[in-house]
Coordinates of C-alpha atoms in Angstrom, one line a residue:
E227 CA 58.3 287.1 81.4
P228 CA 60.7 288.3 84.1
P229 CA 59.3 288.6 87.6
D230 CA 57.7 291.8 88.9
T231 CA 58.8 293.5 91.9
P232 CA 56.9 292.0 95.0
K233 CA 53.9 294.0 95.8
D234 CA 52.7 295.2 99.2
F235 CA 55.7 293.9 100.9
S236 CA 55.6 294.5 104.7
C237 CA 56.5 292.9 108.0
Q238 CA 54.7 292.7 111.4
T239 CA 54.6 290.8 114.6
Q240 CA 51.8 289.4 116.8
D241 CA 53.8 288.3 119.9
M242 CA 57.0 290.3 119.7
K243 CA 58.9 287.0 119.2
R244 CA 58.4 286.2 115.6
V245 CA 58.1 288.4 112.6
T246 CA 56.0 287.6 109.5
C247 CA 56.5 289.3 106.2
T248 CA 54.0 289.2 103.3
W249 CA 53.7 290.2 99.8
R250 CA 51.8 289.5 96.5
E251 CA 53.5 287.7 93.7
G252 CA 53.1 288.6 90.0
E253 CA 52.5 286.5 86.9
T254 CA 55.4 285.2 84.9
Y255 CA 53.7 282.5 82.8
L256 CA 56.6 280.2 83.7
Y257 CA 56.0 276.8 85.3
G258 CA 57.7 273.7 86.8
Q259 CA 61.4 274.3 87.3
N260 CA 61.1 277.9 85.9
L261 CA 58.7 279.1 88.6
P262 CA 60.0 282.1 90.4
R263 CA 62.0 281.5 93.5
Y264 CA 61.7 283.9 96.6
T265 CA 64.4 284.5 99.1
L266 CA 64.1 286.7 102.2
S267 CA 67.2 287.9 103.9
K268 CA 69.0 290.8 105.7
T269 CA 69.7 293.5 103.3
S270 CA 73.3 293.6 104.6
S271 CA 73.7 289.9 104.1
Q272 CA 71.5 288.6 101.2
K273 CA 73.4 285.3 100.9
T274 CA 71.9 284.1 104.2
A275 CA 68.1 283.5 103.9
L276 CA 66.2 284.3 107.0
C277 CA 63.3 282.0 106.1
E278 CA 61.7 279.9 103.2
A279 CA 58.8 281.6 101.6
S280 CA 55.5 279.9 100.8
C281 CA 53.0 281.3 98.3
S282 CA 49.4 280.7 97.6
K283 CA 47.3 283.8 97.1
L284 CA 49.6 285.6 99.3
C285 CA 53.3 284.9 100.0
S286 CA 54.6 284.9 103.5
C287 CA 57.8 284.2 105.4
S288 CA 58.5 284.1 109.2
W289 CA 61.5 284.0 111.5
D290 CA 62.4 284.5 115.1
I291 CA 63.6 288.0 115.9
G292 CA 65.7 287.2 119.0
Q293 CA 66.9 290.3 120.6
Q294 CA 67.0 292.3 117.5
W295 CA 64.4 295.1 117.2
I296 CA 65.4 297.0 114.1
W297 CA 65.4 295.1 110.8
N298 CA 66.3 295.8 107.3
V299 CA 65.1 292.9 105.1
T300 CA 65.1 292.3 101.4
V301 CA 62.9 289.8 99.5
T302 CA 64.4 288.7 96.2
V303 CA 62.4 287.0 93.3
E304 CA 64.1 285.5 90.3
N305 CA 63.5 283.2 87.3
P306 CA 65.6 282.3 84.2
L307 CA 64.5 285.7 82.7
G308 CA 65.4 288.1 85.5
K309 CA 65.5 289.1 89.2
K310 CA 63.7 291.8 91.3
T311 CA 63.9 292.8 94.9
A312 CA 61.8 294.7 97.5
T313 CA 63.1 296.1 100.8
D314 CA 61.4 296.9 104.3
V315 CA 63.0 298.7 107.2
F316 CA 61.1 298.6 110.4
D317 CA 61.1 298.7 114.2
V318 CA 59.4 295.6 115.7
N319 CA 57.8 297.7 118.4
H320 CA 56.0 299.7 115.6
R321 CA 54.7 296.6 113.7
I322 CA 52.6 295.0 116.2
Y323 CA 49.5 293.2 114.8
P324 CA 47.7 291.6 117.7
A325 CA 45.9 288.3 117.6
A326 CA 42.1 288.5 117.9
P327 CA 40.7 288.7 121.4
F328 CA 39.1 285.4 122.7
Q329 CA 37.0 284.2 125.6
V330 CA 34.5 287.0 125.1
W331 CA 31.7 287.0 127.7
E332 CA 29.3 289.7 129.0
D333 CA 27.4 291.1 132.0
C334 CA 24.0 292.5 131.3
T335 CA 21.4 294.9 132.9
D336 CA 18.2 296.2 131.2
T337 CA 20.1 299.0 129.4
E338 CA 23.8 298.1 129.5
I339 CA 26.2 295.3 128.4
T340 CA 29.5 295.0 129.8
L341 CA 31.9 292.8 127.5
H342 CA 35.0 291.0 128.8
W343 CA 37.7 289.4 126.8
N344 CA 41.3 287.9 127.0
Y345 CA 44.1 288.0 124.5
E346 CA 47.2 285.9 124.1
N347 CA 50.1 288.4 124.9
N348 CA 49.4 290.2 128.1
E349 CA 52.8 291.9 127.9
I350 CA 51.6 294.1 125.0
E351 CA 49.5 297.1 126.1
L352 CA 46.5 297.0 123.8
F353 CA 43.7 299.4 123.0
C354 CA 40.4 297.6 122.1
Q355 CA 37.3 298.6 120.2
T356 CA 33.8 297.0 120.4
E357 CA 31.4 296.6 117.5
V358 CA 27.7 296.3 118.5
H359 CA 24.9 295.3 115.9
Q360 CA 21.6 296.9 116.7
P361 CA 18.2 295.0 115.9
D362 CA 17.5 297.3 113.1
G363 CA 20.9 296.5 111.4
K364 CA 22.8 299.6 112.5
V365 CA 26.3 299.1 113.8
E366 CA 27.8 301.2 116.7
L367 CA 31.5 301.3 117.6
H368 CA 32.6 301.7 121.2
N369 CA 36.2 302.3 122.2
S370 CA 37.6 301.1 125.6
S371 CA 38.4 304.2 127.8
V372 CA 41.6 302.8 129.4
A373 CA 44.5 301.2 127.5
G374 CA 45.2 297.8 128.6
S375 CA 41.6 297.2 129.7
K376 CA 39.9 294.0 129.0
C377 CA 36.4 295.2 129.2
V378 CA 34.1 297.7 127.9
T379 CA 30.4 298.9 128.9
V380 CA 28.0 299.8 126.2
R381 CA 25.2 301.9 127.5
G382 CA 21.9 303.4 126.3
L383 CA 20.5 299.9 125.1
R384 CA 16.9 298.9 125.0
P385 CA 15.6 296.4 127.6
Y386 CA 15.0 292.9 126.6
T387 CA 16.6 293.3 123.2
E388 CA 19.1 291.1 121.4
Y389 CA 22.5 292.4 120.5
T390 CA 25.5 291.0 118.7
A391 CA 29.1 292.3 119.7
S392 CA 32.7 291.6 118.6
V393 CA 35.9 293.0 119.9
R394 CA 39.2 293.8 118.2
C395 CA 42.4 295.4 119.6
G396 CA 45.6 297.3 118.4
A397 CA 48.7 298.4 120.1
A398 CA 48.1 301.3 122.5
T399 CA 51.7 302.7 121.6
H400 CA 52.8 302.9 118.1
F401 CA 49.5 301.8 116.6
W402 CA 50.0 299.6 113.5
R403 CA 46.7 298.0 112.6
W404 CA 43.7 296.4 114.3
S405 CA 43.6 292.7 115.0
E406 CA 40.9 290.5 113.4
W407 CA 37.5 290.7 115.1
S408 CA 36.7 288.1 117.8
Q409 CA 34.1 285.5 117.4
P410 CA 30.7 287.4 117.6
L411 CA 28.9 287.2 121.0
T412 CA 25.0 287.5 120.8
T413 CA 23.4 288.4 124.1
R414 CA 20.0 289.9 125.3
T415 CA 19.5 292.8 127.8
K416 CA 17.4 292.1 130.9
E417 CA 13.8 293.1 131.2
G418 CA 12.7 296.5 132.3
T419 CA 9.5 298.3 133.3
P420 CA 7.2 298.7 130.3
S421 CA 7.4 302.2 128.8
G422 CA 4.5 304.0 127.3
K423 CA 0.8 303.1 127.4
L424 CA -1.5 300.7 125.7
D425 CA -3.9 301.9 123.0
I426 CA -7.4 300.9 124.3
W427 CA -10.9 301.2 122.8
R428 CA -14.4 300.0 123.6
E429 CA -17.7 299.0 122.1
I430 CA -20.9 299.7 124.0
T431 CA -24.2 297.7 123.8
P432 CA -27.2 298.7 126.0
V433 CA -28.8 295.9 127.9
P434 CA -31.6 296.0 130.6
G435 CA -30.2 297.6 133.7
G436 CA -26.9 298.9 132.2
Q437 CA -24.4 298.4 129.5
N438 CA -22.2 295.7 128.1
V439 CA -18.8 297.2 127.4
T440 CA -16.4 295.2 125.2
L441 CA -12.8 296.5 125.8
F442 CA -10.0 296.1 123.3
W443 CA -6.3 296.9 123.7
K444 CA -3.2 296.8 121.6
Q445 CA 0.4 298.0 121.9
A446 CA 0.7 301.5 120.5
P447 CA 3.7 302.5 118.4
S448 CA 5.1 304.4 121.5
F449 CA 4.6 301.4 123.8
Q450 CA 7.6 299.3 124.6
A451 CA 7.0 296.1 126.5
N452 CA 10.7 295.9 127.6
G453 CA 10.2 292.2 128.3
K454 CA 7.7 289.4 127.9
I455 CA 4.2 290.6 128.6
I456 CA 2.6 288.1 131.0
S457 CA -0.7 289.6 131.8
Y458 CA -3.1 292.6 131.5
E459 CA -4.8 294.2 134.4
V460 CA -8.3 295.8 133.8
T461 CA -9.9 298.0 136.3
W462 CA -13.2 300.0 136.4
E463 CA -14.7 302.1 139.0
K464 CA -17.7 304.6 139.3
I465 CA -16.8 308.2 138.9
E466 CA -19.7 309.8 140.9
D467 CA -19.6 307.9 144.3
G468 CA -16.1 306.8 144.3
S469 CA -17.0 303.1 145.1
K470 CA -14.4 300.4 145.5
P471 CA -12.8 299.6 141.9
E472 CA -13.1 296.3 140.5
S473 CA -10.4 294.6 138.6
V474 CA -9.5 291.4 136.7
S475 CA -6.3 290.0 135.2
F476 CA -6.0 288.4 131.8
S477 CA -3.4 286.2 130.2
S478 CA -1.2 287.9 127.6
V479 CA -2.8 285.8 124.8
Y480 CA -6.0 288.0 125.2
N481 CA -6.6 291.4 123.8
S482 CA -10.2 292.0 124.6
T483 CA -12.8 291.4 127.4
R484 CA -16.5 292.3 128.2
I485 CA -17.7 293.8 131.4
F486 CA -21.1 294.8 132.6
I487 CA -21.6 298.2 134.2
D488 CA -24.7 300.1 135.3
N489 CA -26.0 303.3 133.9
H490 CA -23.4 305.5 135.8
S491 CA -20.3 307.0 134.5
Y492 CA -17.2 304.8 134.8
R493 CA -13.4 305.2 134.6
I494 CA -11.7 302.1 133.0
S495 CA -7.9 301.6 133.0
I496 CA -5.8 298.8 131.5
M497 CA -2.1 298.0 132.2
A498 CA 0.3 295.7 130.8
K499 CA 2.5 293.6 133.1
N500 CA 5.9 291.9 132.5
N501 CA 8.2 290.1 134.9
V502 CA 9.4 293.5 136.3
N503 CA 6.5 295.8 136.7
F504 CA 3.3 297.3 135.2
S505 CA 3.0 299.9 132.5
L506 CA 1.4 303.2 133.0
P507 CA -2.5 302.9 133.0
S508 CA -4.4 303.8 129.8
V509 CA -7.7 305.4 130.8
L510 CA -11.1 305.5 129.2
I511 CA -14.3 307.3 130.5
I512 CA -17.7 305.7 129.8
S513 CA -20.3 308.4 130.0
K514 CA -23.8 307.9 131.7
A515 CA -26.2 305.8 129.7
I516 CA -28.5 308.9 129.3
D517 CA -25.6 310.6 127.6
N518 CA -24.7 307.5 125.5
S519 CA -28.4 307.4 124.3
R520 CA -27.8 310.7 122.7
S521 CA -24.2 310.3 121.5
I522 CA -23.7 306.5 120.9
F523 CA -26.9 304.4 120.7
S524 CA -29.1 306.8 118.7
T525 CA -26.7 306.7 115.7
E526 CA -29.8 306.9 113.4
E527 CA -29.7 310.7 114.0
L528 CA -26.3 310.9 112.2
K529 CA -26.7 310.4 108.5
E530 CA -24.1 308.1 107.0
G531 CA -21.8 310.0 104.5
Q532 CA -20.3 308.1 101.6
V533 CA -16.5 308.1 101.2
N534 CA -14.4 307.2 98.3
A535 CA -11.3 304.9 97.9
T536 CA -7.9 305.8 96.8
D537 CA -5.0 303.8 95.6
D538 CA -3.7 303.5 99.3
G539 CA -7.0 302.8 101.0
I540 CA -10.3 304.5 101.9
F541 CA -10.1 308.3 102.3
I542 CA -12.0 309.7 105.2
S543 CA -12.4 313.3 106.2
W544 CA -14.2 315.0 109.0
E545 CA -15.0 318.4 110.4
P546 CA -12.5 319.2 113.1
R547 CA -13.6 320.8 116.5
S548 CA -11.3 322.7 118.6
I549 CA -12.6 321.2 121.8
Y550 CA -11.1 317.8 121.1
D551 CA -7.7 316.7 122.0
S552 CA -7.7 313.6 119.7
Y553 CA -10.0 311.8 117.2
I554 CA -10.6 308.1 116.9
I555 CA -11.9 306.1 113.8
D556 CA -13.1 302.6 114.3
W557 CA -14.3 300.1 111.8
C558 CA -14.8 296.3 111.4
N559 CA -12.4 294.3 109.2
F560 CA -15.0 291.8 108.6
P561 CA -18.4 293.5 108.8
R562 CA -20.5 290.5 107.8
L563 CA -19.0 288.3 110.5
Q564 CA -19.4 288.1 114.3
P565 CA -17.1 289.1 116.0
C566 CA -16.3 291.5 113.3
D567 CA -12.7 292.1 114.2
L568 CA -13.1 295.7 115.5
Q569 CA -10.1 298.1 114.7
W570 CA -9.5 301.7 115.6
K571 CA -6.9 304.3 114.9
R572 CA -6.1 307.5 116.8
F573 CA -5.2 310.9 115.4
G574 CA -4.0 314.2 116.7
P575 CA -6.1 317.3 117.3
N576 CA -4.9 319.0 114.2
T577 CA -5.9 316.2 111.9
S578 CA -9.1 316.3 109.8
S579 CA -8.6 313.4 107.3
A580 CA -7.0 310.0 107.0
V581 CA -6.6 307.1 104.6
I582 CA -7.6 303.9 106.2
N583 CA -6.3 300.6 105.0
S584 CA -6.2 297.1 106.1
A585 CA -5.0 293.8 104.6
A586 CA -8.5 292.4 105.4
F587 CA -10.3 295.0 103.0
V588 CA -11.6 293.3 99.9
P589 CA -13.6 294.8 96.9
G590 CA -17.3 294.8 96.9
V591 CA -17.7 295.0 100.8
R592 CA -19.1 298.0 102.5
Y593 CA -17.2 299.1 105.4
K594 CA -18.7 301.5 108.2
F595 CA -16.5 304.0 109.9
H596 CA -17.3 305.9 113.1
I597 CA -15.5 309.1 113.8
Y598 CA -15.1 310.1 117.5
G599 CA -13.8 313.1 119.2
S600 CA -12.2 312.7 122.5
V601 CA -11.4 315.1 125.2
A602 CA -9.9 314.1 128.6
N603 CA -10.4 310.3 127.6
R604 CA -14.0 310.8 127.1
P605 CA -15.1 310.0 123.4
S606 CA -18.1 311.2 121.6
L607 CA -19.6 310.1 118.3
L608 CA -19.1 312.9 115.6
E609 CA -19.8 311.4 112.2
K610 CA -20.5 308.1 110.4
K611 CA -19.1 307.1 107.0
I612 CA -19.5 304.2 104.6
G613 CA -17.4 303.2 101.8
Y614 CA -15.7 300.5 99.6
L615 CA -12.2 299.7 98.9
R616 CA -13.4 299.2 95.3
E617 CA -17.1 299.1 94.2
L618 CA -18.3 296.2 92.1
P619 CA -21.4 296.1 89.8
P620 CA -24.8 295.6 91.5
H621 CA -26.0 292.0 92.0
L622 CA -29.5 292.7 90.7
D623 CA -31.2 294.8 88.0
P624 CA -34.2 297.0 88.8
V625 CA -37.6 295.2 88.5
V626 CA -39.6 296.9 85.8
R627 CA -43.3 297.1 86.8
K628 CA -45.0 299.0 84.1
V629 CA -44.4 300.0 80.4
D630 CA -46.5 302.5 78.8
L631 CA -46.4 302.8 75.0
T632 CA -47.5 305.3 72.4
Y633 CA -46.7 305.3 68.8
N634 CA -43.4 307.2 69.2
S635 CA -42.5 306.7 72.9
V636 CA -42.2 304.2 75.7
T637 CA -42.3 305.0 79.5
V638 CA -40.8 302.3 81.7
S639 CA -41.3 302.4 85.5
W640 CA -39.4 300.3 88.0
D641 CA -39.3 299.6 91.7
S642 CA -37.0 301.6 94.0
Y643 CA -33.7 299.8 94.1
F644 CA -33.5 298.3 97.6
T645 CA -30.1 298.9 99.0
N646 CA -28.6 297.1 102.1
E647 CA -25.2 296.5 103.6
S648 CA -24.6 293.5 101.2
D649 CA -24.6 295.8 98.2
P650 CA -21.2 295.7 96.4
G651 CA -21.3 299.3 95.6
F652 CA -23.3 302.6 95.9
V653 CA -26.1 302.8 93.3
R654 CA -25.3 305.9 91.3
G655 CA -28.1 305.8 88.8
Y656 CA -29.7 303.8 85.9
H657 CA -29.0 303.1 82.3
V658 CA -32.0 302.5 79.8
Y659 CA -31.0 300.6 76.6
V660 CA -33.2 300.6 73.7
S661 CA -32.9 299.1 70.2
P662 CA -35.1 298.1 67.3
I663 CA -35.0 294.5 66.5
Q664 CA -34.1 295.1 62.9
G665 CA -31.2 297.6 62.2
N666 CA -29.2 299.9 64.3
C667 CA -30.4 302.5 66.9
N668 CA -30.0 306.2 66.2
L669 CA -32.5 307.8 68.5
K670 CA -32.2 311.5 69.3
G671 CA -30.6 312.3 72.7
S672 CA -29.0 308.9 73.2
K673 CA -25.5 307.5 73.1
K674 CA -24.2 304.5 71.2
H675 CA -23.5 301.4 73.2
I676 CA -21.8 298.4 71.5
L677 CA -22.3 295.0 73.0
S678 CA -19.7 292.1 73.0
D679 CA -21.5 290.7 69.9
E680 CA -21.1 294.1 68.2
S681 CA -24.7 294.8 68.2
E682 CA -25.7 298.5 68.7
L683 CA -27.9 299.9 71.4
C684 CA -29.1 303.4 72.2
K685 CA -28.1 304.3 75.9
Y686 CA -29.9 306.8 78.2
T687 CA -28.2 307.7 81.6
I688 CA -30.2 308.6 84.7
E689 CA -27.8 309.9 87.3
N690 CA -30.5 310.2 90.0
P691 CA -30.7 306.9 92.0
E692 CA -34.0 307.9 93.4
E693 CA -35.7 308.2 89.9
K694 CA -38.1 305.4 89.0
K695 CA -39.4 306.3 85.6
Y696 CA -38.1 307.3 82.2
T697 CA -39.5 308.0 78.8
V698 CA -37.7 307.2 75.6
K699 CA -38.9 309.3 72.8
H700 CA -38.6 309.5 69.0
L701 CA -39.6 305.8 68.4
M702 CA -41.0 304.6 65.1
P703 CA -44.7 303.5 65.1
N704 CA -45.6 300.0 64.4
T705 CA -42.1 298.9 65.2
K706 CA -40.7 296.2 67.5
Y707 CA -38.0 297.2 70.1
K708 CA -36.1 295.5 72.8
I709 CA -35.5 297.4 76.1
V710 CA -33.7 296.9 79.4
V711 CA -33.0 298.9 82.5
K712 CA -29.7 298.5 84.4
A713 CA -28.6 299.9 87.7
F714 CA -24.9 301.1 87.9
T715 CA -22.4 301.7 90.7
G716 CA -18.9 303.1 90.8
G717 CA -17.8 299.7 89.7
G718 CA -20.1 299.7 86.6
E719 CA -23.0 297.4 85.8
T720 CA -23.4 293.7 85.1
P721 CA -23.5 292.5 81.5
I722 CA -26.8 292.7 79.6
V723 CA -28.4 289.5 79.2
N724 CA -32.3 289.7 79.1
F725 CA -34.2 292.1 77.2
R726 CA -37.9 293.1 77.3
Y727 CA -39.6 293.3 73.9
I728 CA -42.3 295.9 73.0
D729 CA -44.3 296.8 69.9
T730 CA -45.1 300.4 69.3
P731 CA -48.7 300.9 68.0
T732 CA -49.9 302.6 64.7
N733 CA -50.1 306.3 64.7
S734 CA -53.9 307.2 65.1
N735 CA -53.4 310.8 64.0
M736 CA -52.0 309.5 60.7
L737 CA -55.1 307.4 60.3
Y738 CA -57.3 310.4 60.9
F739 CA -55.5 312.2 58.4
V740 CA -55.8 309.5 55.7
F741 CA -59.5 309.4 56.7
L742 CA -59.9 313.0 55.9
L743 CA -57.9 312.9 52.7
V744 CA -59.2 309.7 51.3
I745 CA -62.4 308.4 52.8
V746 CA -64.3 311.6 53.0
P747 CA -63.8 312.6 49.4
I748 CA -64.8 309.1 48.3
L749 CA -68.0 309.3 50.4
V750 CA -68.9 312.6 49.0
A751 CA -68.2 311.4 45.4
A752 CA -70.4 308.3 46.0
I753 CA -73.3 310.5 47.4
C754 CA -73.1 312.8 44.4
H755 CA -73.1 310.0 42.0
W756 CA -76.1 308.5 43.7
K757 CA -78.0 311.7 43.8
M758 CA -76.8 312.9 40.3
E759 CA -80.1 314.3 39.1
W760 CA -80.8 316.1 42.3
V761 CA -77.3 317.6 42.4
K762 CA -77.7 318.7 38.7
E763 CA -81.1 320.2 39.4
C764 CA -79.7 321.9 42.5
F765 CA -76.5 323.3 41.1
C766 CA -76.9 323.3 37.3
P767 CA -80.6 323.6 36.4
V768 CA -81.8 323.9 32.8
I769 CA -84.0 326.9 33.8
P770 CA -82.3 328.7 36.7
S771 CA -84.7 329.6 39.5
P772 CA -83.9 332.9 41.2
N773 CA -84.9 331.5 44.5
K774 CA -82.2 328.9 44.1
S775 CA -79.5 331.1 42.7
K776 CA -76.5 331.6 44.9
V777 CA -75.8 334.9 43.4
L778 CA -79.1 336.1 44.9
S779 CA -78.3 334.8 48.4
F780 CA -76.7 338.1 49.5
K781 CA -78.5 340.6 51.5
E782 CA -78.4 343.3 48.9
F783 CA -80.4 341.3 46.6
K784 CA -83.2 340.8 49.1
M785 CA -86.3 343.1 49.2
D786 CA -88.7 342.0 51.9
S787 CA -89.1 338.2 51.3
E788 CA -88.3 338.1 47.6
K789 CA -85.1 337.8 46.0
V790 CA -84.6 340.3 43.3
L791 CA -82.2 340.2 40.4
K792 CA -81.5 343.7 38.9
I793 CA -81.4 343.5 35.2
N794 CA -78.6 346.0 35.0
D795 CA -76.4 343.8 37.2
C796 CA -76.0 341.0 34.6
L797 CA -76.2 340.8 30.8
P798 CA -78.2 337.8 29.9
D799 CA -77.7 336.1 26.5
M800 CA -81.4 335.8 26.0
L801 CA -84.5 336.7 27.9
A802 CA -87.5 334.3 27.9
V803 CA -90.9 335.0 29.7
D804 CA -92.5 331.9 30.8
S805 CA -95.8 333.5 32.1
N806 CA -97.6 336.5 31.1
I807 CA -99.1 336.9 34.5
E808 CA -95.8 336.8 36.2
A809 CA -94.3 339.2 33.6
Q810 CA -97.1 341.7 34.5
K811 CA -96.1 341.5 38.2
L812 CA -92.4 342.0 37.3

């Protein structure tokens, strides 16, 4: 293809002595002797080349300008298929592209950095810009306030903080473009007085004659060390009598200490120190031991409330009180170890709930939380909470102590589930599982439960963890069953492994009923057969006796002591008189 017109053709100077023109070449798909040829010349005299072009990614051509300031130049590109040109008219004074500054150095205070630099051509008046990279990745640009200045001061920096800076310059008059950035310079501001206060807390243990107070401290989010912390200063003094304070200094590697105080109120303060100065003191008031006995040591008076976990941690809420200016929650990261790695977190007066999380929290471990209200640096225990990051099934099953059977029910009794701090969850209740040895279970009032081997159980749920007895009804008499009692937590229950086997007795009421229906009639029939003649004589005599007649047993047939049968009350088939004497009486 014929060549394209040179693109982005422009000319500029770095030192006011030599001009360099650059452009981008196009693709012609010709090679060897047919490659495009570039010629740069004055537009008025294109036969005389000003320089020989060289091309890689970008084509360039340079020449000395001498005393000429206004130029009209043309670049010509040609190959065997055609020719194209591009022209640029410029004033050298308007095309200054300075070289990058060099020899950059700095002067520092705790909040300022003054950058200094040099550049090659001091005859050109330049205007410079500084780029400062903050520790958080942000970039700030600062312009020099005076043209020709070779320094700039960057203010408002943080003490003892590392910054990276670079400088670039452009012509102060007839600005054309910025130079390249100088080599970056990394520097650190000097140390300053620590700002803010340490976050401090305590753990109190009563001992004979006083109290052991374990003090903890850490850098609060608002605290700025502004240097390298070299020590911590701990001071304590009695509040009542204004006695001389005691103090001790600790290396920066420590974040806790233990002191002994008597039963009076004490004011404790802790300060951080760097190579410049101390921070402001953080103050904590320890109340008299008699007050602590009510608010700290006798924690049994406060019932431990259960708290639940969320996806983000353990959710804790408390009842706010208007008298407190802040709240503190403390807990142990490792409650089963000593020391337990006590942690704490502060909240503002308008906060009544929080989500506590820690990388040390693991499922199945019970964590205790103490909630304090603080007024004028004097904390008081308000509430206690216990909870889990995630509950796990209980380690043990309830111990069944007694099984009472009837023909259609079973009553199981178990010991109270002994709970302690090592439990992997809160016991929420119990499940009672029952199933006949043969066949599936379909007892009234139960739910089906399928085991891993696809066998079926009847499941009863007891949601009261204080319950210790349960009766399963609607069983079949004279049947063998298997039964088990399982405790469950918020994390479920352990797999069912061991059953207890029972046999329901025969129904005694049914035997009595069978006795009445079968045995009694058989006995009566046997007696009747044995006394056949007597029965026949009694109930079916050949010659009826009036005294034995049932018909004559009613009161209306009795006259004095004799039984009388009125002839008109019955119509006999035949009348026979056995005795004339008796007939005369009748």
